[in-house]
PDB file of C-alpha atoms in Angstrom:
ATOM      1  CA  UNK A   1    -227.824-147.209 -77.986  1.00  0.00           C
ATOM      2  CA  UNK A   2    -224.114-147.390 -77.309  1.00  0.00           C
ATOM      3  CA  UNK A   3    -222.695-144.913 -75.520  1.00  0.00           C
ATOM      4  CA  UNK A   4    -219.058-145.750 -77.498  1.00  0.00           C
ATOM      5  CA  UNK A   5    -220.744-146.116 -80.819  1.00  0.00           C
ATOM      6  CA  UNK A   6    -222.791-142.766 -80.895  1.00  0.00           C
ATOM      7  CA  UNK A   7    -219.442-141.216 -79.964  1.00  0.00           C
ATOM      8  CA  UNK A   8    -217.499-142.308 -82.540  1.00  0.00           C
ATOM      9  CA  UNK A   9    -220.791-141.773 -85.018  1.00  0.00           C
ATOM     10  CA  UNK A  10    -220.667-137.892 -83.675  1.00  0.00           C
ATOM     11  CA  UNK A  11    -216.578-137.441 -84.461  1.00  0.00           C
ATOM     12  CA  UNK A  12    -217.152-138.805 -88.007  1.00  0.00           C
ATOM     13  CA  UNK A  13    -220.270-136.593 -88.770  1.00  0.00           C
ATOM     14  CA  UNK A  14    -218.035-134.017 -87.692  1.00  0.00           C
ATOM     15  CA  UNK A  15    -215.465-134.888 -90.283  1.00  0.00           C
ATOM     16  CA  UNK A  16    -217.703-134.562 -92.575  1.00  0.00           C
ATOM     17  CA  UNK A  17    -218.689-131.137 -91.216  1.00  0.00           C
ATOM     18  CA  UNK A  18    -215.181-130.015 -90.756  1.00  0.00           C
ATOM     19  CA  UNK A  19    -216.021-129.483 -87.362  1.00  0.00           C
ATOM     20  CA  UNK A  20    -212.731-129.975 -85.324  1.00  0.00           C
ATOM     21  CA  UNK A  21    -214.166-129.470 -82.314  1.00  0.00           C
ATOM     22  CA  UNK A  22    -216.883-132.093 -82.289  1.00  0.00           C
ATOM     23  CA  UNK A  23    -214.308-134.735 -83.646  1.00  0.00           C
ATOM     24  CA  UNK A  24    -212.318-134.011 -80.696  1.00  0.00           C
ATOM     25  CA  UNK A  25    -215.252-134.799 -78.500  1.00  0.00           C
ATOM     26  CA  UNK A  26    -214.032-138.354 -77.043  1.00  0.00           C
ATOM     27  CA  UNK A  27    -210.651-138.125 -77.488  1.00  0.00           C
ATOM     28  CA  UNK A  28    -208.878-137.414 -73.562  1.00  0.00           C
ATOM     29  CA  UNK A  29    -205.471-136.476 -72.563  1.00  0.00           C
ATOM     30  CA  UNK A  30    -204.751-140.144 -72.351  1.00  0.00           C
ATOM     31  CA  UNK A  31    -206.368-140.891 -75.677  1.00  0.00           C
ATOM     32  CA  UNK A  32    -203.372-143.032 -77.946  1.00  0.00           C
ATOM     33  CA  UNK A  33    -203.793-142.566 -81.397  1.00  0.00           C
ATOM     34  CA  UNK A  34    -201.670-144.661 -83.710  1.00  0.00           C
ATOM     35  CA  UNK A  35    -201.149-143.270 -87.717  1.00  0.00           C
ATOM     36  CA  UNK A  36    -200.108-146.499 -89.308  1.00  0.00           C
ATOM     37  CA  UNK A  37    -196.252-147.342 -89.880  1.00  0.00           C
ATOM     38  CA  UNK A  38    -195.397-145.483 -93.460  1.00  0.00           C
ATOM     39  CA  UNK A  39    -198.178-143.112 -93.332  1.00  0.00           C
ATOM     40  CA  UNK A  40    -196.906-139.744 -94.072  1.00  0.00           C
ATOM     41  CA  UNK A  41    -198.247-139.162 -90.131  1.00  0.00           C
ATOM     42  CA  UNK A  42    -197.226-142.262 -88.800  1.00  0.00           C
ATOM     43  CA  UNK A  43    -196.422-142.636 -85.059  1.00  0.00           C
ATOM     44  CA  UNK A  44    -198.699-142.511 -82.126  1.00  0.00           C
ATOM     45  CA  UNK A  45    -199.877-139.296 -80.147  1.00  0.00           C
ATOM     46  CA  UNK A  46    -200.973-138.870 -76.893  1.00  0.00           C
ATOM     47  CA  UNK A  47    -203.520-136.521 -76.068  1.00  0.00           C
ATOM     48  CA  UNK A  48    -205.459-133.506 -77.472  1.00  0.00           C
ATOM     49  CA  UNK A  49    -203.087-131.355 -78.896  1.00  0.00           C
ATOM     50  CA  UNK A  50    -200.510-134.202 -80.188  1.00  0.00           C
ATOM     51  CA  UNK A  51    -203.556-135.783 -81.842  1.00  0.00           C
ATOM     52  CA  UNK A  52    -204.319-132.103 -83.696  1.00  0.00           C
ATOM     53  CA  UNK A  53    -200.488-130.986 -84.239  1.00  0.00           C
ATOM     54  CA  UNK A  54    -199.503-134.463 -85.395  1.00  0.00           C
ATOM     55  CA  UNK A  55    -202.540-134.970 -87.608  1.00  0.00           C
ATOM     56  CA  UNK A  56    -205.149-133.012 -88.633  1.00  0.00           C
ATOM     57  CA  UNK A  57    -202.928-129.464 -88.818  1.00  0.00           C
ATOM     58  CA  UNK A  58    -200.695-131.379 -91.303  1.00  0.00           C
ATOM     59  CA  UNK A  59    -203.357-132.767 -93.421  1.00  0.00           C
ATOM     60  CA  UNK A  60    -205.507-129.617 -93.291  1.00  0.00           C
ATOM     61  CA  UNK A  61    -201.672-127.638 -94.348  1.00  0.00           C
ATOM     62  CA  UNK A  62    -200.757-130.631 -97.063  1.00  0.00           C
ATOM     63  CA  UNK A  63    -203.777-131.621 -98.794  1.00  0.00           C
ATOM     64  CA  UNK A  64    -206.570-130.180-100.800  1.00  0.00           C
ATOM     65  CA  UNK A  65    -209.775-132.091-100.530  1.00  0.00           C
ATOM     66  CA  UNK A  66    -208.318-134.604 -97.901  1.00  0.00           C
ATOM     67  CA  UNK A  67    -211.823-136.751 -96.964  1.00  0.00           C
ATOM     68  CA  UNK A  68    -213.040-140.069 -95.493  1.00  0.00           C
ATOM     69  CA  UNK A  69    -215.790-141.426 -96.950  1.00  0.00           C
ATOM     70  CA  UNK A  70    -217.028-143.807 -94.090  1.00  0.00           C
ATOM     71  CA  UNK A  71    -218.867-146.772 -95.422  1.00  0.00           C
ATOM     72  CA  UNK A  72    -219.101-148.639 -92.191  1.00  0.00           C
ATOM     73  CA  UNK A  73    -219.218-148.504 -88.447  1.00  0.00           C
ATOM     74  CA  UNK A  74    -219.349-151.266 -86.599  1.00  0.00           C
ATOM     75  CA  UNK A  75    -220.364-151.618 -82.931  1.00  0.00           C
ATOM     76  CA  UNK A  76    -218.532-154.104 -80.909  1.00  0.00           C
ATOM     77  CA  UNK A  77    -219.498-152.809 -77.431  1.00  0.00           C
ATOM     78  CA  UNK A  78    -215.799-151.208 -76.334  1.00  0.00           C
ATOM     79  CA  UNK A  79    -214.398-151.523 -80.031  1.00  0.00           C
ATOM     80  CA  UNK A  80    -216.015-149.365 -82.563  1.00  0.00           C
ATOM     81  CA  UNK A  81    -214.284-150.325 -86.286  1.00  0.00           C
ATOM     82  CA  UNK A  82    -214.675-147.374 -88.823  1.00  0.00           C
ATOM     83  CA  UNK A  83    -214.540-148.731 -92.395  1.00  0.00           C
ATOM     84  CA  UNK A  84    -214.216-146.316 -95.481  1.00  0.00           C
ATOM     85  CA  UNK A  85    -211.330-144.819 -97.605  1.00  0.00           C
ATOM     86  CA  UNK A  86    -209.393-142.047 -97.583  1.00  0.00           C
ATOM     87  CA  UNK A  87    -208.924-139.120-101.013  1.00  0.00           C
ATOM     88  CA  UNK A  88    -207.330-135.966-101.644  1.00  0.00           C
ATOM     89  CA  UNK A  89    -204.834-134.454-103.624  1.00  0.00           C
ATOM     90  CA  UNK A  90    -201.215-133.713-102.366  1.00  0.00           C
ATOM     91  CA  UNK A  91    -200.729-129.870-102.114  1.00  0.00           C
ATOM     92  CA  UNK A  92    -196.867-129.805-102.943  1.00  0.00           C
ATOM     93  CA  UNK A  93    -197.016-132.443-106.172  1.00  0.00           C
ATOM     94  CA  UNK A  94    -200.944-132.379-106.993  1.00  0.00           C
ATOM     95  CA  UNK A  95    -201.206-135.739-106.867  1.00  0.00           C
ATOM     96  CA  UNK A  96    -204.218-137.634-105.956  1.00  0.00           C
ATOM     97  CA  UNK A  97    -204.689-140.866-104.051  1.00  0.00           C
ATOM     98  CA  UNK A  98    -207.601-142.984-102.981  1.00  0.00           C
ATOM     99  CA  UNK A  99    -206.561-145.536-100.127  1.00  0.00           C
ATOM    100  CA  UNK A 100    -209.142-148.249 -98.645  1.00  0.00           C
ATOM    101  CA  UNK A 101    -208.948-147.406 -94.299  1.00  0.00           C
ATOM    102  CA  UNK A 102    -209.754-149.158 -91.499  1.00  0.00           C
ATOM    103  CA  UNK A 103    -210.158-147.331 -88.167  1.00  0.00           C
ATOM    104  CA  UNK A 104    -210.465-149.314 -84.654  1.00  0.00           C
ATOM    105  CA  UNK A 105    -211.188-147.428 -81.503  1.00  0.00           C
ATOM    106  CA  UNK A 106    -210.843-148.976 -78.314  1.00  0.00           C
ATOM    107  CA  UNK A 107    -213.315-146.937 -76.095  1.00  0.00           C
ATOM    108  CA  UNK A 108    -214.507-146.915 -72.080  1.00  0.00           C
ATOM    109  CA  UNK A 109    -218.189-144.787 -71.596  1.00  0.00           C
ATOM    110  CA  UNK A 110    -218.246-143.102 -74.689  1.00  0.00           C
ATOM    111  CA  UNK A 111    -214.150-141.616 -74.254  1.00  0.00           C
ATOM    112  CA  UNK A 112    -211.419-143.260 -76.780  1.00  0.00           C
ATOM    113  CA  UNK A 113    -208.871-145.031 -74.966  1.00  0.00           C
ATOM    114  CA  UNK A 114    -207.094-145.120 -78.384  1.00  0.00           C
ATOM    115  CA  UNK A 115    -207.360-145.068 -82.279  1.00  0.00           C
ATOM    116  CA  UNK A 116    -205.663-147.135 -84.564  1.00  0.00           C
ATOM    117  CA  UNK A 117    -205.526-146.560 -88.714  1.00  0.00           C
ATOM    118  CA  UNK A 118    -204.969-149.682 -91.047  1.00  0.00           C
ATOM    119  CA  UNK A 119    -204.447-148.603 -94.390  1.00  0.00           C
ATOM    120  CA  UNK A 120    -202.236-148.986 -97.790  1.00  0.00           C
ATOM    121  CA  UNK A 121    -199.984-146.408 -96.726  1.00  0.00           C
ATOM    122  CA  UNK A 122    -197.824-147.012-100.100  1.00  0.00           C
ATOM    123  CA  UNK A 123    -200.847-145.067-102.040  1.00  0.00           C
ATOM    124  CA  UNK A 124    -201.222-142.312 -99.779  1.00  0.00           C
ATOM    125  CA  UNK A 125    -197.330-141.870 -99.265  1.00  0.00           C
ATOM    126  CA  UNK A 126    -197.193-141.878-103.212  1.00  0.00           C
ATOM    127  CA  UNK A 127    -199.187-138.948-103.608  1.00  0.00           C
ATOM    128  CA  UNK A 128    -196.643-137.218-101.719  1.00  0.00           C
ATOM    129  CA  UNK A 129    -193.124-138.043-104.141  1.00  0.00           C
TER     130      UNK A 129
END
């Protein structure tokens, strides 16, 4: 099995589990992950506790229900692509939004060198007017 793959298997299963902890697993302080331009998170974060702050606090503060259903995972040796789409309701308005996602990690034995999120960020950002 990949080494790259089965990480990036383990930090979506714990997603699903809302385990923050095991989706931090292969991310390093040199990890770059990239929130797509528009994206209510969009910019890039460096590390550990960027990624968390910058992400997953503000969706876990701003969102009720905020999921990724991942349909897909793809194993290109050093790129793993994550395939699925993104729901939840806004906290602030209570409006909900489904958004098709792309996810590509670029990875070196089993540790993301960085993330990157493709995705219609006009229906998440939507949700949030």
């Amino acid at each position: 099995m990949n080494k790259n793959y089965e990480a990036i298997k383990a930090h979506y299963a714990g997603s699903d589990a809302k385990d923050l902890s095991a989706m931090m697993a292969p991310i390093t302080s040199r990890t770059a992950w990239t929130e797509m331009a528009g994206f209510p998170y969009a910019g890039t974060y460096v590390g550990p506790d960027a990624i968390i702050a910058g992400v997953f606090k503000r969706i876990g503060e701003e969102w009720d229900g905020y999921t990724l259903k991942l349909e897909r995972l793809v194993d290109g040796g050093a790129t793993i692509v994550g395939i699925g789409t993104y729901s939840g309701t806004y906290r602030t308005t209570g409006k909900q939004m489904s958004a098709r996602v792309v996810h590509v990690w670029e990875m070196d034995d089993g540790k993301a060198v960085s993330f990157e999120q493709f995705t219609d960020t006009r229906l998440v950002a939507a949700a949030t007017v």
